[in-house]
Amino acid sequence: MHKLILFIKSFRRDFDPVKKLIASIELYNRDHLPVYLSVNDSDFDYFADNLNHKNINLIKDSDIFEYPDNDGWRYQQIIKSNVYRLGICENYLCIDSDSEFIRDFYYSDFMYNDNTPYTIMHESKGFLETMENIGLDSEKIFFKEALRFTRPLFGNTGKEWDYGPSPYLWNCNVWKHFNEVFLGEQNLSFIDFFNKIDENTPPSECVIYGEYLFKTKLIEILPIEGFFKVYHHKEQYLLEKKFHNIHKLKKNYLGVIFQSNWQQKKKKFLFFK
């Protein structure tokens, strides 16, 4: 069993972005961390025929969990949260297709030691300030909304932690314990739990993981900020782009994400060169 893998969840519409992501992994993956790419069952043959990357372990989503793939965002979160069922790793970096590494990365970037991954857990003050600067109310930002309706289900209190952004670093035993013990004792399914949150706001898998780990302390919590620079909104990118170049980004981040809901309209991040 691997101590750590890179796990990508994708589908055919994101084939071109995921090819760029894989190319960046092959360029910068200095410790040769195993890479697993999971795709919708209906897209599996397309990826198998067109991906042409011998170092990628291509699997079907149904190998992880069977759930109708017409349920959009729920479907992806369910697949990502059940990787532990494969029994192939103890920890995984869960990477979205619209991500791209920009510098060398190593096992030690993600693991404090062989038993303890770092935990993305911070107050996100810089990000919240930026959201105010582009006209969004930082008290109503997505991770805070999800947090406020998730943590009462665990009985947690305290500071409003941000457990993102993507890519997420997750421990399989935390997800296994959540699914099989916490939900099992209440005779709830993952979907039942989602629905409780969804009565008020869209659920977030990283909030569920973070708050459950915060509740249980199943592994030692060694908090860090996110690995990638993420441009969540086009307005954020337009505000910040004149201050950045790729060399500056490399000093603080392993990669860059332009979220896919607007990335088709922007220039590639190499604009910063």
Short mmCIF file of C-alpha atoms in Angstrom, two decimals:
data_model
loop_
_atom_site.label_atom_id
_atom_site.label_comp_id
_atom_site.label_asym_id
_atom_site.label_seq_id
_atom_site.Cartn_x
_atom_site.Cartn_y
_atom_site.Cartn_z
CA MET A 1 0.00 0.00 0.00
CA HIS A 2 1.30 3.44 -0.93
CA LYS A 3 1.89 6.01 1.77
CA LEU A 4 0.78 8.76 -0.61
CA ILE A 5 -0.68 8.99 -4.10
CA LEU A 6 -1.79 11.78 -6.40
CA PHE A 7 -5.47 11.26 -7.21
CA ILE A 8 -7.21 13.04 -10.08
CA LYS A 9 -10.95 12.89 -10.74
CA SER A 10 -11.88 13.89 -14.28
CA PHE A 11 -14.26 13.32 -17.17
CA ARG A 12 -14.22 13.74 -20.93
CA ARG A 13 -15.12 17.43 -21.00
CA ASP A 14 -11.93 18.14 -19.03
CA PHE A 15 -9.68 15.95 -21.15
CA ASP A 16 -7.49 18.80 -22.43
CA PRO A 17 -6.95 20.40 -18.99
CA VAL A 18 -6.15 17.03 -17.42
CA LYS A 19 -3.53 16.39 -20.12
CA LYS A 20 -1.84 19.65 -19.11
CA LEU A 21 -2.03 18.66 -15.46
CA ILE A 22 -0.48 15.25 -16.14
CA ALA A 23 2.28 16.84 -18.24
CA SER A 24 3.11 19.13 -15.33
CA ILE A 25 3.16 16.18 -12.92
CA GLU A 26 5.55 14.28 -15.16
CA LEU A 27 7.80 17.34 -15.30
CA TYR A 28 7.90 18.15 -11.58
CA ASN A 29 7.15 14.90 -9.69
CA ARG A 30 10.67 14.41 -8.29
CA ASP A 31 9.88 11.53 -5.92
CA HIS A 32 7.78 9.70 -8.54
CA LEU A 33 4.63 9.66 -6.45
CA PRO A 34 2.07 7.25 -7.97
CA VAL A 35 -0.67 8.92 -10.01
CA TYR A 36 -4.22 7.57 -10.25
CA LEU A 37 -6.77 9.07 -12.62
CA SER A 38 -10.42 8.16 -12.09
CA VAL A 39 -12.97 8.93 -14.80
CA ASN A 40 -16.68 8.39 -15.39
CA ASP A 41 -17.29 4.83 -16.58
CA SER A 42 -18.76 6.11 -19.85
CA ASP A 43 -15.55 8.07 -20.52
CA PHE A 44 -13.10 5.32 -19.61
CA ASP A 45 -12.53 3.98 -23.14
CA TYR A 46 -11.97 7.50 -24.49
CA PHE A 47 -9.27 8.18 -21.90
CA ALA A 48 -7.72 4.75 -22.40
CA ASP A 49 -7.49 5.29 -26.15
CA ASN A 50 -6.32 8.92 -26.11
CA LEU A 51 -4.38 9.64 -22.93
CA ASN A 52 -1.18 7.77 -23.84
CA HIS A 53 0.59 8.21 -20.51
CA LYS A 54 2.20 5.00 -19.32
CA ASN A 55 2.82 6.27 -15.79
CA ILE A 56 -0.86 6.98 -15.08
CA ASN A 57 -3.05 4.39 -13.38
CA LEU A 58 -6.42 4.83 -15.10
CA ILE A 59 -9.46 3.55 -13.23
CA LYS A 60 -13.25 3.76 -13.48
CA ASP A 61 -15.24 5.72 -10.93
CA SER A 62 -17.30 2.60 -10.25
CA ASP A 63 -14.13 0.92 -8.97
CA ILE A 64 -14.39 3.41 -6.09
CA PHE A 65 -18.11 3.87 -5.60
CA GLU A 66 -21.27 3.37 -7.65
CA TYR A 67 -23.52 6.39 -7.83
CA PRO A 68 -25.43 7.97 -10.75
CA ASP A 69 -23.10 10.36 -12.54
CA ASN A 70 -25.92 12.68 -13.57
CA ASP A 71 -25.91 14.21 -10.09
CA GLY A 72 -23.13 16.67 -10.96
CA TRP A 73 -21.24 18.14 -8.04
CA ARG A 74 -22.54 15.52 -5.57
CA TYR A 75 -21.17 12.76 -7.77
CA GLN A 76 -17.66 14.17 -7.88
CA GLN A 77 -17.55 14.78 -4.13
CA ILE A 78 -18.74 11.25 -3.43
CA ILE A 79 -16.07 9.70 -5.66
CA LYS A 80 -13.30 11.83 -4.13
CA SER A 81 -14.41 11.06 -0.58
CA ASN A 82 -14.45 7.30 -1.05
CA VAL A 83 -10.98 6.68 -2.48
CA TYR A 84 -10.12 4.78 0.72
CA ARG A 85 -12.30 1.92 -0.56
CA LEU A 86 -9.65 1.12 -3.19
CA GLY A 87 -7.22 0.05 -0.46
CA ILE A 88 -4.24 1.36 -2.44
CA CYS A 89 -2.97 4.19 -0.21
CA GLU A 90 -2.92 5.68 3.25
CA ASN A 91 -3.09 9.30 2.08
CA TYR A 92 -3.88 11.09 -1.16
CA LEU A 93 -3.56 14.50 -2.73
CA CYS A 94 -6.90 15.05 -4.44
CA ILE A 95 -6.32 17.21 -7.53
CA ASP A 96 -8.88 18.79 -9.86
CA SER A 97 -8.42 18.74 -13.64
CA ASP A 98 -7.98 22.51 -13.90
CA SER A 99 -4.81 22.38 -11.77
CA GLU A 100 -1.22 22.70 -12.95
CA PHE A 101 2.08 22.22 -11.09
CA ILE A 102 4.64 24.96 -11.63
CA ARG A 103 7.72 23.70 -9.76
CA ASP A 104 9.36 20.59 -8.36
CA PHE A 105 7.46 18.82 -5.60
CA TYR A 106 8.42 16.03 -3.22
CA TYR A 107 6.93 13.54 -0.77
CA SER A 108 8.04 15.83 2.06
CA ASP A 109 5.87 18.68 0.75
CA PHE A 110 2.82 16.70 1.83
CA MET A 111 3.97 14.34 4.59
CA TYR A 112 5.45 15.40 7.94
CA ASN A 113 6.52 11.80 8.46
CA ASP A 114 5.41 8.43 7.13
CA ASN A 115 2.35 8.42 9.39
CA THR A 116 1.26 12.05 9.33
CA PRO A 117 0.16 14.16 6.37
CA TYR A 118 -0.08 17.89 6.79
CA THR A 119 -3.62 19.27 7.19
CA ILE A 120 -4.82 22.27 5.20
CA MET A 121 -6.38 24.35 7.96
CA HIS A 122 -6.07 28.12 8.27
CA GLU A 123 -8.06 31.34 8.70
CA SER A 124 -7.67 32.45 5.08
CA LYS A 125 -7.40 36.13 5.99
CA GLY A 126 -5.58 37.13 2.81
CA PHE A 127 -8.16 35.42 0.61
CA LEU A 128 -11.07 36.95 2.54
CA GLU A 129 -9.52 40.41 2.16
CA THR A 130 -9.21 39.85 -1.59
CA MET A 131 -12.87 38.81 -1.81
CA GLU A 132 -13.86 42.09 -0.13
CA ASN A 133 -11.70 43.95 -2.65
CA ILE A 134 -13.62 42.43 -5.57
CA GLY A 135 -16.98 43.26 -4.00
CA LEU A 136 -17.91 40.00 -2.27
CA ASP A 137 -19.00 39.78 1.36
CA SER A 138 -16.30 37.75 3.12
CA GLU A 139 -18.80 36.69 5.79
CA LYS A 140 -20.88 34.94 3.14
CA ILE A 141 -18.06 33.27 1.25
CA PHE A 142 -18.53 29.65 0.18
CA PHE A 143 -16.34 27.87 2.72
CA LYS A 144 -17.81 29.85 5.63
CA GLU A 145 -21.36 29.08 4.56
CA ALA A 146 -20.58 25.36 4.29
CA LEU A 147 -18.74 25.40 7.62
CA ARG A 148 -21.56 27.03 9.56
CA PHE A 149 -24.06 24.37 8.56
CA THR A 150 -21.64 21.42 8.76
CA ARG A 151 -19.91 21.80 12.11
CA PRO A 152 -23.09 21.64 14.25
CA LEU A 153 -23.55 18.10 12.91
CA PHE A 154 -20.22 17.25 14.57
CA GLY A 155 -20.68 19.41 17.67
CA ASN A 156 -17.64 21.56 16.84
CA THR A 157 -17.15 25.18 17.86
CA GLY A 158 -14.37 27.78 17.62
CA LYS A 159 -12.70 29.63 14.78
CA GLU A 160 -14.05 29.32 11.26
CA TRP A 161 -11.32 27.30 9.59
CA ASP A 162 -10.73 27.11 5.87
CA TYR A 163 -9.82 23.53 4.90
CA GLY A 164 -8.97 24.40 1.32
CA PRO A 165 -8.33 25.35 -1.37
CA SER A 166 -7.79 22.47 -3.76
CA PRO A 167 -5.80 20.31 -4.09
CA TYR A 168 -6.85 18.63 -0.85
CA LEU A 169 -4.57 16.40 1.20
CA TRP A 170 -6.61 13.66 2.86
CA ASN A 171 -5.97 10.67 5.08
CA CYS A 172 -7.90 7.53 4.15
CA ASN A 173 -8.54 6.46 7.73
CA VAL A 174 -10.33 9.74 8.42
CA TRP A 175 -12.72 9.19 5.51
CA LYS A 176 -13.16 5.53 6.40
CA HIS A 177 -13.98 6.34 10.02
CA PHE A 178 -16.42 9.06 8.95
CA ASN A 179 -18.27 6.77 6.55
CA GLU A 180 -18.20 3.52 8.46
CA VAL A 181 -18.31 4.66 12.10
CA PHE A 182 -19.85 8.15 12.32
CA LEU A 183 -22.42 7.64 9.59
CA GLY A 184 -22.78 3.94 10.31
CA GLU A 185 -23.74 4.49 13.95
CA GLN A 186 -26.48 6.90 12.83
CA ASN A 187 -27.61 4.62 10.00
CA LEU A 188 -26.99 7.48 7.56
CA SER A 189 -25.60 7.37 4.05
CA PHE A 190 -23.18 9.93 2.67
CA ILE A 191 -26.10 11.33 0.65
CA ASP A 192 -28.25 11.61 3.78
CA PHE A 193 -25.52 13.67 5.41
CA PHE A 194 -25.17 15.82 2.28
CA ASN A 195 -28.90 16.46 2.26
CA LYS A 196 -28.86 17.74 5.83
CA ILE A 197 -26.33 20.39 4.86
CA ASP A 198 -27.93 21.05 1.50
CA GLU A 199 -31.13 22.18 3.19
CA ASN A 200 -29.24 25.41 3.90
CA THR A 201 -26.18 25.64 1.62
CA PRO A 202 -24.22 23.49 -0.85
CA PRO A 203 -22.06 20.98 1.05
CA SER A 204 -18.26 20.91 0.78
CA GLU A 205 -16.26 17.70 1.01
CA CYS A 206 -13.17 19.49 2.32
CA VAL A 207 -15.22 21.05 5.13
CA ILE A 208 -16.68 17.66 6.04
CA TYR A 209 -13.21 16.08 6.15
CA GLY A 210 -11.68 18.97 8.07
CA GLU A 211 -14.43 19.25 10.66
CA TYR A 212 -14.51 15.48 11.20
CA LEU A 213 -10.75 15.39 11.70
CA PHE A 214 -11.07 18.40 14.05
CA LYS A 215 -13.68 16.47 16.04
CA THR A 216 -11.90 13.11 16.21
CA LYS A 217 -8.16 13.97 16.05
CA LEU A 218 -7.69 10.61 14.32
CA ILE A 219 -4.30 11.84 13.11
CA GLU A 220 -2.08 14.57 14.49
CA ILE A 221 -3.12 17.91 13.02
CA LEU A 222 -0.18 19.84 11.57
CA PRO A 223 -1.85 22.85 9.90
CA ILE A 224 -0.65 24.45 6.67
CA GLU A 225 -2.06 26.77 4.03
CA GLY A 226 -3.02 25.59 0.55
CA PHE A 227 -0.48 24.19 -1.90
CA PHE A 228 -1.71 26.06 -5.00
CA LYS A 229 -2.51 29.63 -5.91
CA VAL A 230 -6.19 29.51 -6.82
CA TYR A 231 -8.01 32.12 -8.87
CA HIS A 232 -11.61 31.47 -7.85
CA HIS A 233 -13.05 34.42 -9.75
CA LYS A 234 -12.14 36.26 -12.91
CA GLU A 235 -12.29 39.53 -10.97
CA GLN A 236 -9.70 38.19 -8.54
CA TYR A 237 -7.36 37.33 -11.41
CA LEU A 238 -7.79 40.76 -13.00
CA LEU A 239 -7.08 42.44 -9.65
CA GLU A 240 -3.91 40.45 -8.94
CA LYS A 241 -2.32 39.64 -12.28
CA LYS A 242 -0.23 42.82 -12.60
CA PHE A 243 1.55 42.03 -9.33
CA HIS A 244 2.52 38.47 -10.16
CA ASN A 245 4.84 36.53 -12.39
CA ILE A 246 5.51 32.83 -12.55
CA HIS A 247 8.84 33.13 -10.74
CA LYS A 248 7.24 34.84 -7.76
CA LEU A 249 4.45 32.29 -7.62
CA LYS A 250 6.96 29.45 -7.50
CA LYS A 251 8.42 30.79 -4.26
CA ASN A 252 5.18 30.20 -2.37
CA TYR A 253 3.10 27.69 -4.34
CA LEU A 254 3.49 24.30 -5.98
CA GLY A 255 0.93 25.11 -8.65
CA VAL A 256 -1.84 27.30 -10.03
CA ILE A 257 -5.56 26.82 -10.59
CA PHE A 258 -7.83 28.94 -12.73
CA GLN A 259 -11.26 27.61 -11.84
CA SER A 260 -12.93 25.98 -14.81
CA ASN A 261 -16.10 28.09 -14.72
CA TRP A 262 -14.24 30.95 -16.39
CA GLN A 263 -10.86 29.59 -17.45
CA GLN A 264 -11.90 29.27 -21.08
CA LYS A 265 -11.99 33.07 -21.25
CA LYS A 266 -8.56 33.77 -19.75
CA LYS A 267 -5.02 33.51 -21.00
CA LYS A 268 -2.84 30.67 -19.78
CA PHE A 269 -1.03 31.37 -16.54
CA LEU A 270 2.25 31.44 -18.44
CA PHE A 271 1.21 35.01 -19.18
CA PHE A 272 3.11 35.72 -15.95
CA LYS A 273 6.49 34.80 -17.46
#
